Amino acid sequence: MLVRTVAQTIESESGFLQPALDIIATIPADAQSRKIPISLVVGCKQDDSLKSTSSLACYYYAIPLAKGRYPNLKSGKGGVVGVPLLDTNDDRVRDMTRRLATIISEKFNRPCYVTWSSSPNEDSSMLVTSHLYILKKCLNLLKAELGE
């Protein structure tokens, strides 16, 4: 299993995304391999990663269903099945983590793990207004790295 790791910091030009987010993605080195999962870690930008106060808030796994294998699905294409591996009581963090995992799994047709880490004093209300921006930036990073 050959994988590579890429990292990016998401910052908004207008400053609406506070604090900035770090994204670390582990992706297959071979873009044709559909069994090697995509792993995404999202968390607040840390000045010193060795003295980070972030902790694991939510961990979600999603896997695409095989197309044509489940004829009872209402849509003509396959769906995605997901499960929280570590859940949280913060609905905004849970929804963002689930949404990232299921959309990435469906878009790239491969399993996906998404980890969200947060600080104890972090306000997750910024996810309400910036979830589409975060999702777009994560998808753009993966598209660029996977060449899709």
PDB file of C-alpha atoms in Angstrom:
ATOM      1  CA  MET A   1       0.000   0.000   0.000  1.00  0.00           C
ATOM      2  CA  LEU A   2       1.748   3.112  -1.221  1.00  0.00           C
ATOM      3  CA  VAL A   3       0.423   6.392   0.084  1.00  0.00           C
ATOM      4  CA  ARG A   4       1.611   9.963   0.248  1.00  0.00           C
ATOM      5  CA  THR A   5       0.765  12.742   2.650  1.00  0.00           C
ATOM      6  CA  VAL A   6       0.009  16.351   1.734  1.00  0.00           C
ATOM      7  CA  ALA A   7      -0.803  19.312   3.952  1.00  0.00           C
ATOM      8  CA  GLN A   8      -2.485  22.658   3.427  1.00  0.00           C
ATOM      9  CA  THR A   9      -3.664  25.527   5.609  1.00  0.00           C
ATOM     10  CA  ILE A  10      -7.103  26.972   4.885  1.00  0.00           C
ATOM     11  CA  GLU A  11      -7.297  30.702   5.448  1.00  0.00           C
ATOM     12  CA  SER A  12      -9.963  32.982   4.070  1.00  0.00           C
ATOM     13  CA  GLU A  13      -9.008  36.120   2.200  1.00  0.00           C
ATOM     14  CA  SER A  14     -11.614  38.204   4.010  1.00  0.00           C
ATOM     15  CA  GLY A  15     -10.925  36.736   7.443  1.00  0.00           C
ATOM     16  CA  PHE A  16     -14.340  35.116   7.995  1.00  0.00           C
ATOM     17  CA  LEU A  17     -12.745  31.749   8.803  1.00  0.00           C
ATOM     18  CA  GLN A  18     -11.305  32.156  12.283  1.00  0.00           C
ATOM     19  CA  PRO A  19      -9.188  30.358  13.302  1.00  0.00           C
ATOM     20  CA  ALA A  20      -7.426  29.058  10.192  1.00  0.00           C
ATOM     21  CA  LEU A  21      -7.591  25.291   9.657  1.00  0.00           C
ATOM     22  CA  ASP A  22      -4.824  22.810   8.901  1.00  0.00           C
ATOM     23  CA  ILE A  23      -5.644  19.905   6.589  1.00  0.00           C
ATOM     24  CA  ILE A  24      -3.475  16.812   6.344  1.00  0.00           C
ATOM     25  CA  ALA A  25      -4.498  14.291   3.685  1.00  0.00           C
ATOM     26  CA  THR A  26      -3.104  10.819   3.152  1.00  0.00           C
ATOM     27  CA  ILE A  27      -3.946   9.655  -0.347  1.00  0.00           C
ATOM     28  CA  PRO A  28      -3.022   6.666  -2.512  1.00  0.00           C
ATOM     29  CA  ALA A  29       0.126   7.134  -4.582  1.00  0.00           C
ATOM     30  CA  ASP A  30      -1.596   5.224  -7.388  1.00  0.00           C
ATOM     31  CA  ALA A  31      -4.679   7.197  -8.414  1.00  0.00           C
ATOM     32  CA  GLN A  32      -6.225   4.070  -9.991  1.00  0.00           C
ATOM     33  CA  SER A  33      -6.321   2.126  -6.728  1.00  0.00           C
ATOM     34  CA  ARG A  34      -9.893   2.207  -5.371  1.00  0.00           C
ATOM     35  CA  LYS A  35      -9.305   0.140  -2.234  1.00  0.00           C
ATOM     36  CA  ILE A  36      -6.745   2.352  -0.514  1.00  0.00           C
ATOM     37  CA  PRO A  37      -8.684   4.872   1.590  1.00  0.00           C
ATOM     38  CA  ILE A  38      -8.319   8.616   1.697  1.00  0.00           C
ATOM     39  CA  SER A  39      -7.574   9.898   5.188  1.00  0.00           C
ATOM     40  CA  LEU A  40      -8.217  13.511   6.082  1.00  0.00           C
ATOM     41  CA  VAL A  41      -7.297  15.242   9.337  1.00  0.00           C
ATOM     42  CA  VAL A  42      -8.778  18.695   9.939  1.00  0.00           C
ATOM     43  CA  GLY A  43      -8.005  20.901  12.894  1.00  0.00           C
ATOM     44  CA  CYS A  44      -7.281  24.440  14.013  1.00  0.00           C
ATOM     45  CA  LYS A  45      -3.953  25.835  12.919  1.00  0.00           C
ATOM     46  CA  GLN A  46      -1.346  25.425  15.626  1.00  0.00           C
ATOM     47  CA  ASP A  47       1.699  27.654  15.990  1.00  0.00           C
ATOM     48  CA  ASP A  48       3.717  24.903  17.632  1.00  0.00           C
ATOM     49  CA  SER A  49       2.535  21.389  16.795  1.00  0.00           C
ATOM     50  CA  LEU A  50       4.595  19.875  19.632  1.00  0.00           C
ATOM     51  CA  LYS A  51       2.662  21.909  22.213  1.00  0.00           C
ATOM     52  CA  SER A  52      -0.771  21.428  20.670  1.00  0.00           C
ATOM     53  CA  THR A  53      -3.805  21.443  22.936  1.00  0.00           C
ATOM     54  CA  SER A  54      -6.052  19.924  20.274  1.00  0.00           C
ATOM     55  CA  SER A  55      -7.748  16.635  20.941  1.00  0.00           C
ATOM     56  CA  LEU A  56      -9.666  14.193  18.791  1.00  0.00           C
ATOM     57  CA  ALA A  57     -13.262  15.404  18.567  1.00  0.00           C
ATOM     58  CA  CYS A  58     -14.811  13.181  15.898  1.00  0.00           C
ATOM     59  CA  TYR A  59     -13.663  10.337  13.636  1.00  0.00           C
ATOM     60  CA  TYR A  60     -15.871   9.186  10.757  1.00  0.00           C
ATOM     61  CA  TYR A  61     -15.570   6.377   8.188  1.00  0.00           C
ATOM     62  CA  ALA A  62     -17.447   6.241   4.892  1.00  0.00           C
ATOM     63  CA  ILE A  63     -17.366   3.665   2.115  1.00  0.00           C
ATOM     64  CA  PRO A  64     -19.083   3.764  -1.275  1.00  0.00           C
ATOM     65  CA  LEU A  65     -21.532   1.033  -2.159  1.00  0.00           C
ATOM     66  CA  ALA A  66     -20.825  -0.953  -5.303  1.00  0.00           C
ATOM     67  CA  LYS A  67     -22.838   0.398  -8.222  1.00  0.00           C
ATOM     68  CA  GLY A  68     -25.503  -1.994  -9.442  1.00  0.00           C
ATOM     69  CA  ARG A  69     -25.173  -4.220  -6.398  1.00  0.00           C
ATOM     70  CA  TYR A  70     -28.053  -2.627  -4.498  1.00  0.00           C
ATOM     71  CA  PRO A  71     -30.994  -2.289  -6.922  1.00  0.00           C
ATOM     72  CA  ASN A  72     -33.355  -0.975  -4.213  1.00  0.00           C
ATOM     73  CA  LEU A  73     -31.549   2.358  -3.967  1.00  0.00           C
ATOM     74  CA  LYS A  74     -33.778   5.170  -5.187  1.00  0.00           C
ATOM     75  CA  SER A  75     -31.047   6.800  -7.237  1.00  0.00           C
ATOM     76  CA  GLY A  76     -29.532   5.066 -10.233  1.00  0.00           C
ATOM     77  CA  LYS A  77     -26.032   5.366  -8.831  1.00  0.00           C
ATOM     78  CA  GLY A  78     -24.442   3.804  -5.785  1.00  0.00           C
ATOM     79  CA  GLY A  79     -24.647   5.396  -2.385  1.00  0.00           C
ATOM     80  CA  VAL A  80     -22.336   5.787   0.568  1.00  0.00           C
ATOM     81  CA  VAL A  81     -22.511   4.102   3.935  1.00  0.00           C
ATOM     82  CA  GLY A  82     -20.823   5.777   6.876  1.00  0.00           C
ATOM     83  CA  VAL A  83     -20.362   5.279  10.579  1.00  0.00           C
ATOM     84  CA  PRO A  84     -18.864   7.432  13.328  1.00  0.00           C
ATOM     85  CA  LEU A  85     -15.887   5.638  14.848  1.00  0.00           C
ATOM     86  CA  LEU A  86     -15.617   8.267  17.563  1.00  0.00           C
ATOM     87  CA  ASP A  87     -18.662  10.440  18.120  1.00  0.00           C
ATOM     88  CA  THR A  88     -19.027  13.816  19.777  1.00  0.00           C
ATOM     89  CA  ASN A  89     -21.824  15.666  21.510  1.00  0.00           C
ATOM     90  CA  ASP A  90     -21.203  18.729  19.308  1.00  0.00           C
ATOM     91  CA  ASP A  91     -23.657  18.397  16.418  1.00  0.00           C
ATOM     92  CA  ARG A  92     -21.810  20.909  14.236  1.00  0.00           C
ATOM     93  CA  VAL A  93     -18.533  18.999  14.419  1.00  0.00           C
ATOM     94  CA  ARG A  94     -20.316  15.672  13.865  1.00  0.00           C
ATOM     95  CA  ASP A  95     -22.227  16.969  10.836  1.00  0.00           C
ATOM     96  CA  MET A  96     -19.156  18.541   9.271  1.00  0.00           C
ATOM     97  CA  THR A  97     -17.084  15.393   9.748  1.00  0.00           C
ATOM     98  CA  ARG A  98     -19.878  13.184   8.354  1.00  0.00           C
ATOM     99  CA  ARG A  99     -20.462  15.490   5.412  1.00  0.00           C
ATOM    100  CA  LEU A 100     -16.761  15.583   4.515  1.00  0.00           C
ATOM    101  CA  ALA A 101     -16.404  11.794   4.703  1.00  0.00           C
ATOM    102  CA  THR A 102     -19.518  10.936   2.699  1.00  0.00           C
ATOM    103  CA  ILE A 103     -18.975  13.527  -0.044  1.00  0.00           C
ATOM    104  CA  ILE A 104     -15.297  12.602  -0.471  1.00  0.00           C
ATOM    105  CA  SER A 105     -16.140   8.898  -0.545  1.00  0.00           C
ATOM    106  CA  GLU A 106     -18.870   9.432  -3.123  1.00  0.00           C
ATOM    107  CA  LYS A 107     -16.859  11.855  -5.275  1.00  0.00           C
ATOM    108  CA  PHE A 108     -13.674   9.783  -5.432  1.00  0.00           C
ATOM    109  CA  ASN A 109     -15.368   6.346  -5.181  1.00  0.00           C
ATOM    110  CA  ARG A 110     -13.102   5.037  -2.437  1.00  0.00           C
ATOM    111  CA  PRO A 111     -13.228   4.605   1.350  1.00  0.00           C
ATOM    112  CA  CYS A 112     -12.566   7.705   3.423  1.00  0.00           C
ATOM    113  CA  TYR A 113     -11.607   8.438   7.026  1.00  0.00           C
ATOM    114  CA  VAL A 114     -12.099  11.967   8.335  1.00  0.00           C
ATOM    115  CA  THR A 115     -10.734  13.106  11.684  1.00  0.00           C
ATOM    116  CA  TRP A 116     -11.697  16.409  13.267  1.00  0.00           C
ATOM    117  CA  SER A 117      -9.599  17.732  16.123  1.00  0.00           C
ATOM    118  CA  SER A 118     -10.439  20.737  18.221  1.00  0.00           C
ATOM    119  CA  SER A 119      -9.173  22.691  21.175  1.00  0.00           C
ATOM    120  CA  PRO A 120     -11.095  22.663  24.464  1.00  0.00           C
ATOM    121  CA  ASN A 121     -11.946  26.368  24.145  1.00  0.00           C
ATOM    122  CA  GLU A 122     -12.699  26.278  20.400  1.00  0.00           C
ATOM    123  CA  ASP A 123     -16.021  27.694  19.266  1.00  0.00           C
ATOM    124  CA  SER A 124     -17.524  25.411  16.628  1.00  0.00           C
ATOM    125  CA  SER A 125     -20.121  27.991  15.588  1.00  0.00           C
ATOM    126  CA  MET A 126     -17.806  29.034  12.734  1.00  0.00           C
ATOM    127  CA  LEU A 127     -18.706  25.735  11.065  1.00  0.00           C
ATOM    128  CA  VAL A 128     -22.260  26.950  10.507  1.00  0.00           C
ATOM    129  CA  THR A 129     -21.195  29.823   8.285  1.00  0.00           C
ATOM    130  CA  SER A 130     -18.103  28.339   6.647  1.00  0.00           C
ATOM    131  CA  HIS A 131     -18.871  24.643   6.102  1.00  0.00           C
ATOM    132  CA  LEU A 132     -19.231  25.021   2.318  1.00  0.00           C
ATOM    133  CA  TYR A 133     -15.954  26.935   2.102  1.00  0.00           C
ATOM    134  CA  ILE A 134     -14.138  24.235   4.109  1.00  0.00           C
ATOM    135  CA  LEU A 135     -15.695  21.460   2.029  1.00  0.00           C
ATOM    136  CA  LYS A 136     -14.728  23.188  -1.226  1.00  0.00           C
ATOM    137  CA  LYS A 137     -11.122  23.696  -0.091  1.00  0.00           C
ATOM    138  CA  CYS A 138     -10.803  20.050   0.991  1.00  0.00           C
ATOM    139  CA  LEU A 139     -12.240  18.795  -2.303  1.00  0.00           C
ATOM    140  CA  ASN A 140      -9.966  21.113  -4.310  1.00  0.00           C
ATOM    141  CA  LEU A 141      -6.918  19.815  -2.441  1.00  0.00           C
ATOM    142  CA  LEU A 142      -7.870  16.193  -3.132  1.00  0.00           C
ATOM    143  CA  LYS A 143      -8.734  16.879  -6.798  1.00  0.00           C
ATOM    144  CA  ALA A 144      -5.389  18.546  -7.357  1.00  0.00           C
ATOM    145  CA  GLU A 145      -3.436  15.761  -5.655  1.00  0.00           C
ATOM    146  CA  LEU A 146      -5.359  12.860  -7.205  1.00  0.00           C
ATOM    147  CA  GLY A 147      -5.555  14.459 -10.629  1.00  0.00           C
ATOM    148  CA  GLU A 148      -9.326  14.051 -10.932  1.00  0.00           C
TER     149      GLU A 148
END
